[in-house]
Amino acid sequence: MPMPMPMPMPMPMPMPMPMPMPMPIPMPIPMPIPMPIPIPIPIPIPIPIPIPIPIPIPIPIPIPIPIPIPIPIPIPMQL
């Protein structure tokens, strides 16, 4: 019995040709806008107003006045 013919290997698919890269569109160069030179505006420096420091008023410390304690005078008993 003759050997069956081996199946022929399928032909590999040909690689598709890569798409040609599109020509890069040159970016439009923007015209350089001249930067406006900032004119220095004089900022008014605030002059510090002197705040009057309150002078501490001395609180008078109450001096304890000695209250005279009444000493009981012995009254002689009336007989």
PDB file of C-alpha atoms in Angstrom:
ATOM      1  CA  MET A   1       0.000   0.000   0.000  1.00  0.00           C
ATOM      2  CA  PRO A   2       1.605   3.293  -1.020  1.00  0.00           C
ATOM      3  CA  MET A   3       2.354   5.799   1.713  1.00  0.00           C
ATOM      4  CA  PRO A   4      -0.084   8.707   1.553  1.00  0.00           C
ATOM      5  CA  MET A   5       1.485  11.846   0.312  1.00  0.00           C
ATOM      6  CA  PRO A   6       2.095  14.252   3.154  1.00  0.00           C
ATOM      7  CA  MET A   7      -0.071  17.335   3.058  1.00  0.00           C
ATOM      8  CA  PRO A   8       1.965  20.200   1.660  1.00  0.00           C
ATOM      9  CA  MET A   9       2.783  22.819   4.252  1.00  0.00           C
ATOM     10  CA  PRO A  10       0.514  25.850   3.746  1.00  0.00           C
ATOM     11  CA  MET A  11       2.376  28.749   2.285  1.00  0.00           C
ATOM     12  CA  PRO A  12       2.966  31.407   4.949  1.00  0.00           C
ATOM     13  CA  MET A  13       0.890  34.497   4.395  1.00  0.00           C
ATOM     14  CA  PRO A  14       3.085  37.152   2.858  1.00  0.00           C
ATOM     15  CA  MET A  15       3.808  39.917   5.284  1.00  0.00           C
ATOM     16  CA  PRO A  16       1.773  42.949   4.266  1.00  0.00           C
ATOM     17  CA  MET A  17       3.898  45.772   3.058  1.00  0.00           C
ATOM     18  CA  PRO A  18       4.144  48.398   5.820  1.00  0.00           C
ATOM     19  CA  MET A  19       2.139  51.465   5.059  1.00  0.00           C
ATOM     20  CA  PRO A  20       4.443  54.276   4.038  1.00  0.00           C
ATOM     21  CA  MET A  21       4.756  56.788   6.812  1.00  0.00           C
ATOM     22  CA  PRO A  22       2.855  59.944   5.912  1.00  0.00           C
ATOM     23  CA  MET A  23       5.034  62.933   5.368  1.00  0.00           C
ATOM     24  CA  PRO A  24       5.166  64.859   8.627  1.00  0.00           C
ATOM     25  CA  ILE A  25       3.184  68.060   8.327  1.00  0.00           C
ATOM     26  CA  PRO A  26       5.503  70.881   9.417  1.00  0.00           C
ATOM     27  CA  MET A  27       4.071  72.556  12.469  1.00  0.00           C
ATOM     28  CA  PRO A  28       3.411  76.210  11.757  1.00  0.00           C
ATOM     29  CA  ILE A  29       5.958  78.217  13.693  1.00  0.00           C
ATOM     30  CA  PRO A  30       3.974  80.799  15.690  1.00  0.00           C
ATOM     31  CA  MET A  31       5.165  84.335  15.316  1.00  0.00           C
ATOM     32  CA  PRO A  32       6.949  85.282  18.510  1.00  0.00           C
ATOM     33  CA  ILE A  33       4.690  87.601  20.450  1.00  0.00           C
ATOM     34  CA  PRO A  34       6.834  90.297  22.071  1.00  0.00           C
ATOM     35  CA  MET A  35       6.478  89.963  25.786  1.00  0.00           C
ATOM     36  CA  PRO A  36       5.284  93.225  27.295  1.00  0.00           C
ATOM     37  CA  ILE A  37       7.959  94.653  29.504  1.00  0.00           C
ATOM     38  CA  PRO A  38       6.358  95.095  32.924  1.00  0.00           C
ATOM     39  CA  ILE A  39       6.586  98.699  34.020  1.00  0.00           C
ATOM     40  CA  PRO A  40       7.407  98.665  37.728  1.00  0.00           C
ATOM     41  CA  ILE A  41       4.512 100.284  39.540  1.00  0.00           C
ATOM     42  CA  PRO A  42       5.762 101.864  42.765  1.00  0.00           C
ATOM     43  CA  ILE A  43       4.035 100.048  45.593  1.00  0.00           C
ATOM     44  CA  PRO A  44       3.382 102.462  48.456  1.00  0.00           C
ATOM     45  CA  ILE A  45       5.243 101.193  51.483  1.00  0.00           C
ATOM     46  CA  PRO A  46       2.915 101.478  54.467  1.00  0.00           C
ATOM     47  CA  ILE A  47       4.465 103.761  57.053  1.00  0.00           C
ATOM     48  CA  PRO A  48       4.027 102.079  60.426  1.00  0.00           C
ATOM     49  CA  ILE A  49       1.797 104.234  62.605  1.00  0.00           C
ATOM     50  CA  PRO A  50       3.180 104.116  66.140  1.00  0.00           C
ATOM     51  CA  ILE A  51       0.610 102.445  68.327  1.00  0.00           C
ATOM     52  CA  PRO A  52       0.629 104.111  71.758  1.00  0.00           C
ATOM     53  CA  ILE A  53       1.669 101.533  74.291  1.00  0.00           C
ATOM     54  CA  PRO A  54      -0.702 101.814  77.232  1.00  0.00           C
ATOM     55  CA  ILE A  55       1.234 102.668  80.388  1.00  0.00           C
ATOM     56  CA  PRO A  56       0.159 100.211  83.040  1.00  0.00           C
ATOM     57  CA  ILE A  57      -1.577 102.109  85.828  1.00  0.00           C
ATOM     58  CA  PRO A  58      -0.355 100.710  89.140  1.00  0.00           C
ATOM     59  CA  ILE A  59      -3.253  99.170  90.967  1.00  0.00           C
ATOM     60  CA  PRO A  60      -3.105 100.349  94.581  1.00  0.00           C
ATOM     61  CA  ILE A  61      -2.608  97.380  96.844  1.00  0.00           C
ATOM     62  CA  PRO A  62      -5.029  97.785  99.730  1.00  0.00           C
ATOM     63  CA  ILE A  63      -3.030  98.066 102.929  1.00  0.00           C
ATOM     64  CA  PRO A  64      -4.901  96.183 105.603  1.00  0.00           C
ATOM     65  CA  ILE A  65      -5.939  98.713 108.232  1.00  0.00           C
ATOM     66  CA  PRO A  66      -5.867  97.038 111.627  1.00  0.00           C
ATOM     67  CA  ILE A  67      -9.392  97.025 112.942  1.00  0.00           C
ATOM     68  CA  PRO A  68      -9.303  97.535 116.707  1.00  0.00           C
ATOM     69  CA  ILE A  69     -10.768  94.474 118.299  1.00  0.00           C
ATOM     70  CA  PRO A  70     -12.775  95.584 121.322  1.00  0.00           C
ATOM     71  CA  ILE A  71     -11.166  94.060 124.381  1.00  0.00           C
ATOM     72  CA  PRO A  72     -13.894  93.148 126.835  1.00  0.00           C
ATOM     73  CA  ILE A  73     -13.345  95.264 129.911  1.00  0.00           C
ATOM     74  CA  PRO A  74     -14.365  93.275 132.970  1.00  0.00           C
ATOM     75  CA  ILE A  75     -17.286  95.087 134.450  1.00  0.00           C
ATOM     76  CA  PRO A  76     -17.357  94.641 138.218  1.00  0.00           C
ATOM     77  CA  MET A  77     -20.433  92.694 139.160  1.00  0.00           C
ATOM     78  CA  GLN A  78     -22.962  94.716 141.035  1.00  0.00           C
ATOM     79  CA  LEU A  79     -23.565  93.042 144.379  1.00  0.00           C
TER      80      LEU A  79
END
